[in-house]
Short mmCIF file of C-alpha atoms in Angstrom, two decimals:
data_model
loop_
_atom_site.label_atom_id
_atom_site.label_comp_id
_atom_site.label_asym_id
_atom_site.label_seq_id
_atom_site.Cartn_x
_atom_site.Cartn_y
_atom_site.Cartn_z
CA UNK J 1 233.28 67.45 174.45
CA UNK J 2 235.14 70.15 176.59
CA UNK J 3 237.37 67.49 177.59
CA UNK J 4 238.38 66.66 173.69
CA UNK J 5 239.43 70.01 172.92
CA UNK J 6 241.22 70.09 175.97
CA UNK J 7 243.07 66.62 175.15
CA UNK J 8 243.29 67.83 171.23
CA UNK J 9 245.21 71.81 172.39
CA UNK J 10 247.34 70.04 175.00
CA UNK J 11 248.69 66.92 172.49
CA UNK J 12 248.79 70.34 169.82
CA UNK J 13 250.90 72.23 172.29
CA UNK J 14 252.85 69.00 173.60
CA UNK J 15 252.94 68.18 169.80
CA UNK J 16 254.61 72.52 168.64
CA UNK J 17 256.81 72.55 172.04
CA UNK J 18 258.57 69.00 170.85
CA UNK J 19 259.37 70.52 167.20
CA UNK J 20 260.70 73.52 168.69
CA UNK J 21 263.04 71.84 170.78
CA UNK J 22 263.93 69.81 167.84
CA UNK J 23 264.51 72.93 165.57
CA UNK J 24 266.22 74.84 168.33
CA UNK J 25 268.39 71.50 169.50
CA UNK J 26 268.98 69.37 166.24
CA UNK J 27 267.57 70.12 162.49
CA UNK J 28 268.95 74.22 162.54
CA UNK J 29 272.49 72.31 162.60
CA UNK J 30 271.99 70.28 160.02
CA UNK J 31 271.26 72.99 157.40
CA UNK J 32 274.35 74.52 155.47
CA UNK J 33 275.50 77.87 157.01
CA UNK J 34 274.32 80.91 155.16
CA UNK J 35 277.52 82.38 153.38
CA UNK J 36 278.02 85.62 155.04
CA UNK J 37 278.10 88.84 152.67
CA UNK J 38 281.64 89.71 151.38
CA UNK J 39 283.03 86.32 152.01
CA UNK J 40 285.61 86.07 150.06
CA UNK J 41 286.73 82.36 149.30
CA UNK J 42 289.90 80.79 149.78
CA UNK J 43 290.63 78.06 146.96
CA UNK J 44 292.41 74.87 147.49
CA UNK J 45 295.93 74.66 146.88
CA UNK J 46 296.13 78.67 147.76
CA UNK J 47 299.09 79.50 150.06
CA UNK J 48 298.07 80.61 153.44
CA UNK J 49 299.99 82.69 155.46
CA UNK J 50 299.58 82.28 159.37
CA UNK J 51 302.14 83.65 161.10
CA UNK J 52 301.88 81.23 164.11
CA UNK J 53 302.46 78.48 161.24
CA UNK J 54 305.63 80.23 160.09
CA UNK J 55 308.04 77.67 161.91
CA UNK J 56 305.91 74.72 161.14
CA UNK J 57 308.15 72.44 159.09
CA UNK J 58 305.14 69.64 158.73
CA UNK J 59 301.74 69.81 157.99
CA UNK J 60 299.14 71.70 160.36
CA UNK J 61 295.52 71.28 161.15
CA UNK J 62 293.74 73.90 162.04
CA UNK J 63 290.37 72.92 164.50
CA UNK J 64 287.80 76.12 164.70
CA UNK J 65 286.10 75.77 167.46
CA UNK J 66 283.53 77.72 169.32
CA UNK J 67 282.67 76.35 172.80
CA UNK J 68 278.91 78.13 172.98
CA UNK J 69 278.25 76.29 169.83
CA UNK J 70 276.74 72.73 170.09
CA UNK J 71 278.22 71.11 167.00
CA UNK J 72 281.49 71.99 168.31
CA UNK J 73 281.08 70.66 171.87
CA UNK J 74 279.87 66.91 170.42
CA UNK J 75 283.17 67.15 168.36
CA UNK J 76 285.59 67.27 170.78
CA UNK J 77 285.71 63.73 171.61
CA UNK J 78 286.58 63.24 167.81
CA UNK J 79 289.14 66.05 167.85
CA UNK J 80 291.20 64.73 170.63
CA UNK J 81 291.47 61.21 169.18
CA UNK J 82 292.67 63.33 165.70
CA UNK J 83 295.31 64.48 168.26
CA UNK J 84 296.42 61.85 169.93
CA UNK J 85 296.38 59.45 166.59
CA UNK J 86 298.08 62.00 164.53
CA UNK J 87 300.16 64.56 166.54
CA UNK J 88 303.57 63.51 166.07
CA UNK J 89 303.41 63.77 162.54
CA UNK J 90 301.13 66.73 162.04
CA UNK J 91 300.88 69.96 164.20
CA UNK J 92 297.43 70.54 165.47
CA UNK J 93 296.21 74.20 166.55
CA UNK J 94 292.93 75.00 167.76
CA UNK J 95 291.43 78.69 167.00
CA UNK J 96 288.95 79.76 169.26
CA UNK J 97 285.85 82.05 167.69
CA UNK J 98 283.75 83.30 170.57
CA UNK J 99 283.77 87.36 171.13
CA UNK J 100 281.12 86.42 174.08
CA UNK J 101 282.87 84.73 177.15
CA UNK J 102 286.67 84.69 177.60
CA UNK J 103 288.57 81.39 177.60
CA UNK J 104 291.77 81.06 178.75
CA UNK J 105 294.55 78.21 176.59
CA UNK J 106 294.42 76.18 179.46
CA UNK J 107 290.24 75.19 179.47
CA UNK J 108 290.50 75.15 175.70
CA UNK J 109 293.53 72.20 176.33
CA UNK J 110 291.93 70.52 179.29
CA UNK J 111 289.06 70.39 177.33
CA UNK J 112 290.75 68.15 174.13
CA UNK J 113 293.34 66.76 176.83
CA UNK J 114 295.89 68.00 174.42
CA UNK J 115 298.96 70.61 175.32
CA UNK J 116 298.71 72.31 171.75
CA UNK J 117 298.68 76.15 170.59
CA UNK J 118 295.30 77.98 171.40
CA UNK J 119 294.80 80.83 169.55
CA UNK J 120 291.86 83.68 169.45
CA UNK J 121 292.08 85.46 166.30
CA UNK J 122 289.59 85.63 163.75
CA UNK J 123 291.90 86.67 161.02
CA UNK J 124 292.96 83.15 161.03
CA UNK J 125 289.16 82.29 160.32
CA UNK J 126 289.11 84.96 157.35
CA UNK J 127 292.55 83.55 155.92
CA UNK J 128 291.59 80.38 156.07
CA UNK J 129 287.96 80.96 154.59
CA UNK J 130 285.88 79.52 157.88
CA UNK J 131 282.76 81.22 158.52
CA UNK J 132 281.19 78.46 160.59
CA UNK J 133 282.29 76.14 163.59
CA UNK J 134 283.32 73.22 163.84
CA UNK J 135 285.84 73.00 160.52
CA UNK J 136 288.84 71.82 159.97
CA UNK J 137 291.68 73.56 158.06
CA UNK J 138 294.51 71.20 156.66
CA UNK J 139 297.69 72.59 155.71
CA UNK J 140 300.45 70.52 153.73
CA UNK J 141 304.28 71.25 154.82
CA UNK J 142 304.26 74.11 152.49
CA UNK J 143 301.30 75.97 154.40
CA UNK J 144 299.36 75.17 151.35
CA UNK J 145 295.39 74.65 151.71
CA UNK J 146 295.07 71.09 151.52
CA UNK J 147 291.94 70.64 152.71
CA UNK J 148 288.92 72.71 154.50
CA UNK J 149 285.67 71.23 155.71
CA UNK J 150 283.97 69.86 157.68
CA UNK J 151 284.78 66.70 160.29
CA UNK J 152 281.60 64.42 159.49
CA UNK J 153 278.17 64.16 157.60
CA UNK J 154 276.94 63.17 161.54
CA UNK J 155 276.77 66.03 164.18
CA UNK J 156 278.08 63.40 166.43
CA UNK J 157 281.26 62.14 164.07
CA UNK J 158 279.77 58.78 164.40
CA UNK J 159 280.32 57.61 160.71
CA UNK J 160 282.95 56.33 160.32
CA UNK J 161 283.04 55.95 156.26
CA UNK J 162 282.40 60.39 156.44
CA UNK J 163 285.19 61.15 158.79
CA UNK J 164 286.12 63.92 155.72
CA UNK J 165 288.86 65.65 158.00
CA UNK J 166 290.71 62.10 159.11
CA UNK J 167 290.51 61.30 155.28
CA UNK J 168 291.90 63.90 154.14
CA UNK J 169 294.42 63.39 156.88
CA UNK J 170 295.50 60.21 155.85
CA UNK J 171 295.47 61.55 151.81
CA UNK J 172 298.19 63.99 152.76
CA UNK J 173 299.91 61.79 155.07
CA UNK J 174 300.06 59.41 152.41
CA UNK J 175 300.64 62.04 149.80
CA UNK J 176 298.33 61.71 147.44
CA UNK J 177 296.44 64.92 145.48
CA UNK J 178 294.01 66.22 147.32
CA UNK J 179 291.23 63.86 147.75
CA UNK J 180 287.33 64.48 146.32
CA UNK J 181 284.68 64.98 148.56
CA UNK J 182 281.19 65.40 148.11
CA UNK J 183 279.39 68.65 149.21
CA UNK J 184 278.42 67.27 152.69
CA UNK J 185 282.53 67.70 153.48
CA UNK J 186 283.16 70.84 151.77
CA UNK J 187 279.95 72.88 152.81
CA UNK J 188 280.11 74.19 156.15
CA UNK J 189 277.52 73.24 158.86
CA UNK J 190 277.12 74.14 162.16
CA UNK J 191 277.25 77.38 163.73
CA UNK J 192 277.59 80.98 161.98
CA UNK J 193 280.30 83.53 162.95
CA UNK J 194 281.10 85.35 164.66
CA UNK J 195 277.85 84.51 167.18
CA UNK J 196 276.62 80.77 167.82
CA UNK J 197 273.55 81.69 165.29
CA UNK J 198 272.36 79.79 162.32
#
């Protein structure tokens, strides 16, 4: 009998420590990011003024990224192909939101094998409406918001029929209106600002 209660509290324990790791590793991601107080949202089609876009004569895309958070690290792979697929006819930035280690440009590049502008302001965050990481911020020629969101319904960017930012991508390139995506592209996922949190 001692024996079964034994086997039943360790398969329990085995059972709470496997859901935790699942909470902590997986499902917490996969929950829309609480809206922080005073957010103040940023409409499409608003102008947005970024003075490090001011000489920008094309569009720009805008990758927030915060290296401490997981959803961002299993997007690079993604990001870089963005980069390499579309960089000679859009300018890609990255913005870096992490007020706990310091990063220099040159780990955020080698990182995305890409030699593009690395930037660590959070105003650009604010202007741009991003509370969360990853999201993407798409910009049309006129610095107008063309698109904000998020890069995939998968953490991974596996789907290919819900790669939302390389859609929208392709609607601007293309120029067509703004194209309509469901709420799994426009609600941001991932991690909080400005800590890694949920």
């Amino acid at each position: 009998m001692k024996k079964k209660i034994l086997l039943v509290l360790w398969f329990s324990l085995l059972l709470v420590a496997i859901c935790a790791l699942f909470w902590q590793n997986e499902f917490k991601y996969s929950l829309p990011t609480p809206i922080p107080k005073g957010y103040q949202e940023i409409a499409m089609g608003s102008k947005i003024d970024l003075k490090c876009c001011l000489a920008d004569h094309r569009p720009v895309f805008i990758h927030f990224f915060n290296p401490d958070c997981p959803c961002s690290r299993f997007n690079i792979p993604h990001v870089s192909e963005l980069i390499k697929k579309y960089g000679d006819r859009i300018n890609f930035k990255i913005v870096v939101l992490n007020k706990q280690k310091s990063f220099t440009i040159e780990e955020i590049q080698k990182k995305f094998d890409a030699n593009i502008p690395v930037y660590f302001d959070e105003g650009m965050a604010k202007n741009c409406g991003v509370f969360s990481t990853p999201q993407a911020v798409l910009l049309d020629d006129s610095q107008n918001l063309y698109y904000r969101g998020n890069y995939n319904k998968t953490r991974y960017c596996t789907n290919a029929d819900s790669n939302y930012a390389q859609q929208a991508i392709e609607s601007l390139l293309k120029q067509n209106h703004a194209p309509s995506f469901d709420a799994l592209a426009l609600r941001a996922y991932g991690c909080s600002l400005p800590k890694c949190t949920k």
